[in-house]
Amino acid sequence: MSRWSGLPASLDQRMRQLVVQLRRLKDHSGLSLAALAARTPYSKSSWERYLNGKKLPPAGAVEALARLCGADVTRLLALHEVAAQSWSAGRPVPEARRPAPVVQPVPLAPVLQQATPAQPVPRVVPVPPGRQVPLGPLVLGALAVLVVALPVLRPWQDQLASGRGTGAAMAGRALGAAPEFTPRPGETFDCRVRRRGGALYAGHSRTGTTVLGGGAAGWDVVEAQCLLRRHGYDPGVVDGRVGGRTLRAVKRLQAGSGLPTDGIVGPGTWKALRR
């Protein structure tokens, strides 16, 4: 068994899942990097970069390793397609450098000639000494606005301060981004599954491509656990973490849907969950 170095912390989870699967195939085959280079069109240094997450392996390398080890080529290529999308999205293409604009000097004299003439200073009319501005109506009006606004603002503040689970996730999406997944110890989440546009959603995530394996955690996992429970496959507690019971529930769903029973939630398994 090879002793692999840790993958970069910045590596996307979908790319990480592909590299882990390729490492398992390489270890199972018992081949060294030099042996892989001798039996495939890719060099030893290329395999070193592929298997350590330094470079996205081409689809041909993934297919060659799968065929060499007798693995499921279709499933590995599906993982590669998802990883390639995340790899491309994480590396923006630099914009072409634009030439600096040429600034023409402006003559000073015409500018001064075209300057706007001075405007007359508005006259301030002093208040007579014996006359005071009535403050009573202004104070009463401000108090009335506060009395009307507080009942409306208070529930919204309470919801943002204490909302967790489905409510917090939906609030985050309404503001444009899902909240960070930071559950308290022993916390579980509600499952309110509804069908929208012909697909099932539990309100925690709308993904259909995120790859989830053993040890994964996040709102995507909460969504998958809720949908597993809806289909009759008990994932255990809905805590947003892929444990043993969740893996077994995923395998039972995959077996019932005619999918490879690897316990990994990928695009095909998401389609079965959304049905």
Short mmCIF file of N, CA and C in Angstrom, two decimals, residues 45-119:
data_model
loop_
_atom_site.label_atom_id
_atom_site.label_comp_id
_atom_site.label_asym_id
_atom_site.label_seq_id
_atom_site.Cartn_x
_atom_site.Cartn_y
_atom_site.Cartn_z
N SER A 45 6.29 11.44 -14.17
CA SER A 45 6.06 12.74 -13.53
C SER A 45 4.62 13.20 -13.70
N SER A 46 4.00 12.87 -14.86
CA SER A 46 2.60 13.24 -15.06
C SER A 46 1.70 12.50 -14.07
N TRP A 47 1.94 11.20 -13.90
CA TRP A 47 1.13 10.44 -12.94
C TRP A 47 1.34 10.97 -11.52
N GLU A 48 2.55 11.41 -11.20
CA GLU A 48 2.80 11.97 -9.87
C GLU A 48 1.95 13.23 -9.65
N ARG A 49 1.85 14.08 -10.69
CA ARG A 49 1.03 15.29 -10.55
C ARG A 49 -0.46 14.95 -10.49
N TYR A 50 -0.90 13.98 -11.31
CA TYR A 50 -2.32 13.61 -11.31
C TYR A 50 -2.74 13.06 -9.94
N LEU A 51 -1.92 12.18 -9.36
CA LEU A 51 -2.31 11.47 -8.14
C LEU A 51 -2.05 12.27 -6.87
N ASN A 52 -1.48 13.46 -7.00
CA ASN A 52 -1.28 14.32 -5.85
C ASN A 52 -2.09 15.61 -5.95
N GLY A 53 -3.03 15.66 -6.91
CA GLY A 53 -3.93 16.81 -7.01
C GLY A 53 -3.28 18.07 -7.52
N LYS A 54 -2.09 17.95 -8.15
CA LYS A 54 -1.41 19.13 -8.66
C LYS A 54 -1.89 19.53 -10.05
N LYS A 55 -2.48 18.58 -10.75
CA LYS A 55 -2.92 18.84 -12.12
C LYS A 55 -4.11 17.95 -12.43
N LEU A 56 -5.08 18.48 -13.17
CA LEU A 56 -6.24 17.69 -13.57
C LEU A 56 -5.81 16.63 -14.59
N PRO A 57 -6.02 15.36 -14.31
CA PRO A 57 -5.64 14.34 -15.29
C PRO A 57 -6.57 14.39 -16.50
N PRO A 58 -6.04 14.18 -17.70
CA PRO A 58 -6.92 14.14 -18.87
C PRO A 58 -7.83 12.92 -18.82
N ALA A 59 -8.92 13.00 -19.58
CA ALA A 59 -9.87 11.88 -19.59
C ALA A 59 -9.21 10.60 -20.09
N GLY A 60 -8.22 10.73 -20.99
CA GLY A 60 -7.53 9.55 -21.50
C GLY A 60 -6.75 8.83 -20.41
N ALA A 61 -6.13 9.60 -19.48
CA ALA A 61 -5.39 8.97 -18.39
C ALA A 61 -6.33 8.25 -17.43
N VAL A 62 -7.50 8.87 -17.16
CA VAL A 62 -8.49 8.23 -16.28
C VAL A 62 -8.99 6.93 -16.90
N GLU A 63 -9.28 6.98 -18.19
CA GLU A 63 -9.77 5.77 -18.88
C GLU A 63 -8.70 4.69 -18.93
N ALA A 64 -7.45 5.10 -19.17
CA ALA A 64 -6.36 4.11 -19.25
C ALA A 64 -6.16 3.40 -17.92
N LEU A 65 -6.20 4.16 -16.81
CA LEU A 65 -6.02 3.54 -15.50
C LEU A 65 -7.20 2.63 -15.16
N ALA A 66 -8.41 3.06 -15.53
CA ALA A 66 -9.58 2.23 -15.25
C ALA A 66 -9.53 0.91 -16.01
N ARG A 67 -9.17 0.97 -17.26
CA ARG A 67 -9.09 -0.27 -18.06
C ARG A 67 -7.94 -1.16 -17.58
N LEU A 68 -6.86 -0.53 -17.16
CA LEU A 68 -5.71 -1.29 -16.67
C LEU A 68 -6.05 -2.06 -15.40
N CYS A 69 -6.94 -1.47 -14.57
CA CYS A 69 -7.29 -2.09 -13.29
C CYS A 69 -8.63 -2.82 -13.33
N GLY A 70 -9.29 -2.83 -14.50
CA GLY A 70 -10.58 -3.51 -14.62
C GLY A 70 -11.70 -2.81 -13.87
N ALA A 71 -11.64 -1.48 -13.76
CA ALA A 71 -12.66 -0.72 -13.04
C ALA A 71 -13.75 -0.25 -14.00
N ASP A 72 -14.79 0.36 -13.40
CA ASP A 72 -15.93 0.87 -14.18
C ASP A 72 -15.50 2.16 -14.87
N VAL A 73 -15.28 2.11 -16.18
CA VAL A 73 -14.79 3.26 -16.93
C VAL A 73 -15.84 4.37 -16.93
N THR A 74 -17.12 4.02 -17.11
CA THR A 74 -18.17 5.03 -17.21
C THR A 74 -18.27 5.85 -15.93
N ARG A 75 -18.22 5.20 -14.78
CA ARG A 75 -18.36 5.92 -13.51
C ARG A 75 -17.17 6.85 -13.28
N LEU A 76 -15.95 6.37 -13.60
CA LEU A 76 -14.78 7.21 -13.41
C LEU A 76 -14.78 8.42 -14.35
N LEU A 77 -15.25 8.22 -15.58
CA LEU A 77 -15.32 9.35 -16.51
C LEU A 77 -16.37 10.36 -16.07
N ALA A 78 -17.45 9.88 -15.42
CA ALA A 78 -18.45 10.80 -14.87
C ALA A 78 -17.85 11.63 -13.75
N LEU A 79 -17.07 11.00 -12.86
CA LEU A 79 -16.38 11.75 -11.81
C LEU A 79 -15.38 12.75 -12.41
N HIS A 80 -14.70 12.34 -13.49
CA HIS A 80 -13.74 13.24 -14.13
C HIS A 80 -14.45 14.45 -14.74
N GLU A 81 -15.62 14.24 -15.33
CA GLU A 81 -16.35 15.36 -15.93
C GLU A 81 -16.75 16.39 -14.87
N VAL A 82 -17.23 15.92 -13.74
CA VAL A 82 -17.61 16.84 -12.66
C VAL A 82 -16.38 17.55 -12.10
N ALA A 83 -15.28 16.81 -11.92
CA ALA A 83 -14.06 17.43 -11.40
C ALA A 83 -13.49 18.45 -12.38
N ALA A 84 -13.60 18.18 -13.68
CA ALA A 84 -13.09 19.12 -14.67
C ALA A 84 -13.83 20.44 -14.62
N GLN A 85 -15.15 20.38 -14.36
CA GLN A 85 -15.93 21.62 -14.26
C GLN A 85 -15.47 22.45 -13.07
N SER A 86 -15.25 21.81 -11.92
CA SER A 86 -14.79 22.56 -10.74
C SER A 86 -13.37 23.07 -10.94
N TRP A 87 -12.52 22.29 -11.63
CA TRP A 87 -11.13 22.70 -11.87
C TRP A 87 -11.09 23.95 -12.76
N SER A 88 -11.93 23.96 -13.80
CA SER A 88 -11.96 25.11 -14.70
C SER A 88 -12.55 26.33 -14.01
N ALA A 89 -13.59 26.11 -13.18
CA ALA A 89 -14.23 27.24 -12.50
C ALA A 89 -13.30 27.89 -11.50
N GLY A 90 -12.36 27.13 -10.93
CA GLY A 90 -11.47 27.69 -9.92
C GLY A 90 -10.26 28.39 -10.47
N ARG A 91 -10.11 28.43 -11.80
CA ARG A 91 -8.95 29.08 -12.41
C ARG A 91 -9.41 30.07 -13.47
N PRO A 92 -9.68 31.34 -13.08
CA PRO A 92 -10.14 32.33 -14.05
C PRO A 92 -9.08 32.66 -15.09
N VAL A 93 -9.53 32.90 -16.29
CA VAL A 93 -8.62 33.25 -17.38
C VAL A 93 -8.26 34.72 -17.27
N PRO A 94 -6.98 35.07 -17.25
CA PRO A 94 -6.60 36.48 -17.11
C PRO A 94 -7.01 37.28 -18.32
N GLU A 95 -7.44 38.51 -18.08
CA GLU A 95 -7.88 39.37 -19.17
C GLU A 95 -6.66 39.89 -19.93
N ALA A 96 -6.88 40.15 -21.20
CA ALA A 96 -5.81 40.72 -22.02
C ALA A 96 -5.50 42.13 -21.56
N ARG A 97 -4.22 42.46 -21.54
CA ARG A 97 -3.82 43.79 -21.08
C ARG A 97 -4.24 44.84 -22.11
N ARG A 98 -4.92 45.86 -21.62
CA ARG A 98 -5.38 46.92 -22.52
C ARG A 98 -4.37 48.06 -22.54
N PRO A 99 -4.19 48.69 -23.70
CA PRO A 99 -3.26 49.82 -23.75
C PRO A 99 -3.78 50.98 -22.92
N ALA A 100 -2.86 51.69 -22.31
CA ALA A 100 -3.25 52.83 -21.47
C ALA A 100 -3.82 53.93 -22.35
N PRO A 101 -4.93 54.55 -21.92
CA PRO A 101 -5.52 55.62 -22.74
C PRO A 101 -4.60 56.83 -22.80
N VAL A 102 -4.60 57.49 -23.94
CA VAL A 102 -3.80 58.69 -24.14
C VAL A 102 -4.58 59.89 -23.64
N VAL A 103 -4.01 60.62 -22.69
CA VAL A 103 -4.68 61.79 -22.10
C VAL A 103 -4.17 63.03 -22.79
N GLN A 104 -5.08 63.77 -23.41
CA GLN A 104 -4.72 65.00 -24.10
C GLN A 104 -4.68 66.15 -23.10
N PRO A 105 -3.63 66.98 -23.13
CA PRO A 105 -3.60 68.14 -22.21
C PRO A 105 -4.70 69.13 -22.54
N VAL A 106 -5.30 69.69 -21.51
CA VAL A 106 -6.39 70.66 -21.68
C VAL A 106 -5.85 72.04 -21.36
N PRO A 107 -6.01 73.00 -22.27
CA PRO A 107 -5.54 74.37 -21.98
C PRO A 107 -6.23 74.91 -20.75
N LEU A 108 -5.48 75.63 -19.92
CA LEU A 108 -6.02 76.13 -18.66
C LEU A 108 -6.90 77.35 -18.86
N ALA A 109 -6.53 78.20 -19.78
CA ALA A 109 -7.27 79.47 -19.94
C ALA A 109 -8.72 79.26 -20.34
N PRO A 110 -9.05 78.43 -21.38
CA PRO A 110 -10.46 78.25 -21.73
C PRO A 110 -11.28 77.69 -20.59
N VAL A 111 -10.66 76.82 -19.79
CA VAL A 111 -11.41 76.25 -18.67
C VAL A 111 -11.81 77.33 -17.69
N LEU A 112 -10.86 78.23 -17.43
CA LEU A 112 -11.16 79.31 -16.49
C LEU A 112 -12.22 80.23 -17.05
N GLN A 113 -12.20 80.43 -18.39
CA GLN A 113 -13.18 81.31 -18.99
C GLN A 113 -14.57 80.72 -18.96
N GLN A 114 -14.68 79.36 -19.03
CA GLN A 114 -15.98 78.71 -19.06
C GLN A 114 -16.50 78.38 -17.68
N ALA A 115 -15.79 78.79 -16.63
CA ALA A 115 -16.21 78.46 -15.28
C ALA A 115 -17.56 79.09 -14.99
N THR A 116 -18.36 78.39 -14.23
CA THR A 116 -19.69 78.87 -13.89
C THR A 116 -19.58 80.09 -12.99
N PRO A 117 -20.31 81.15 -13.27
CA PRO A 117 -20.24 82.33 -12.41
C PRO A 117 -20.70 82.00 -11.01
N ALA A 118 -20.17 82.74 -10.06
CA ALA A 118 -20.50 82.49 -8.65
C ALA A 118 -21.99 82.66 -8.43
N GLN A 119 -22.56 81.73 -7.70
CA GLN A 119 -23.99 81.80 -7.38
C GLN A 119 -24.17 82.66 -6.15
#
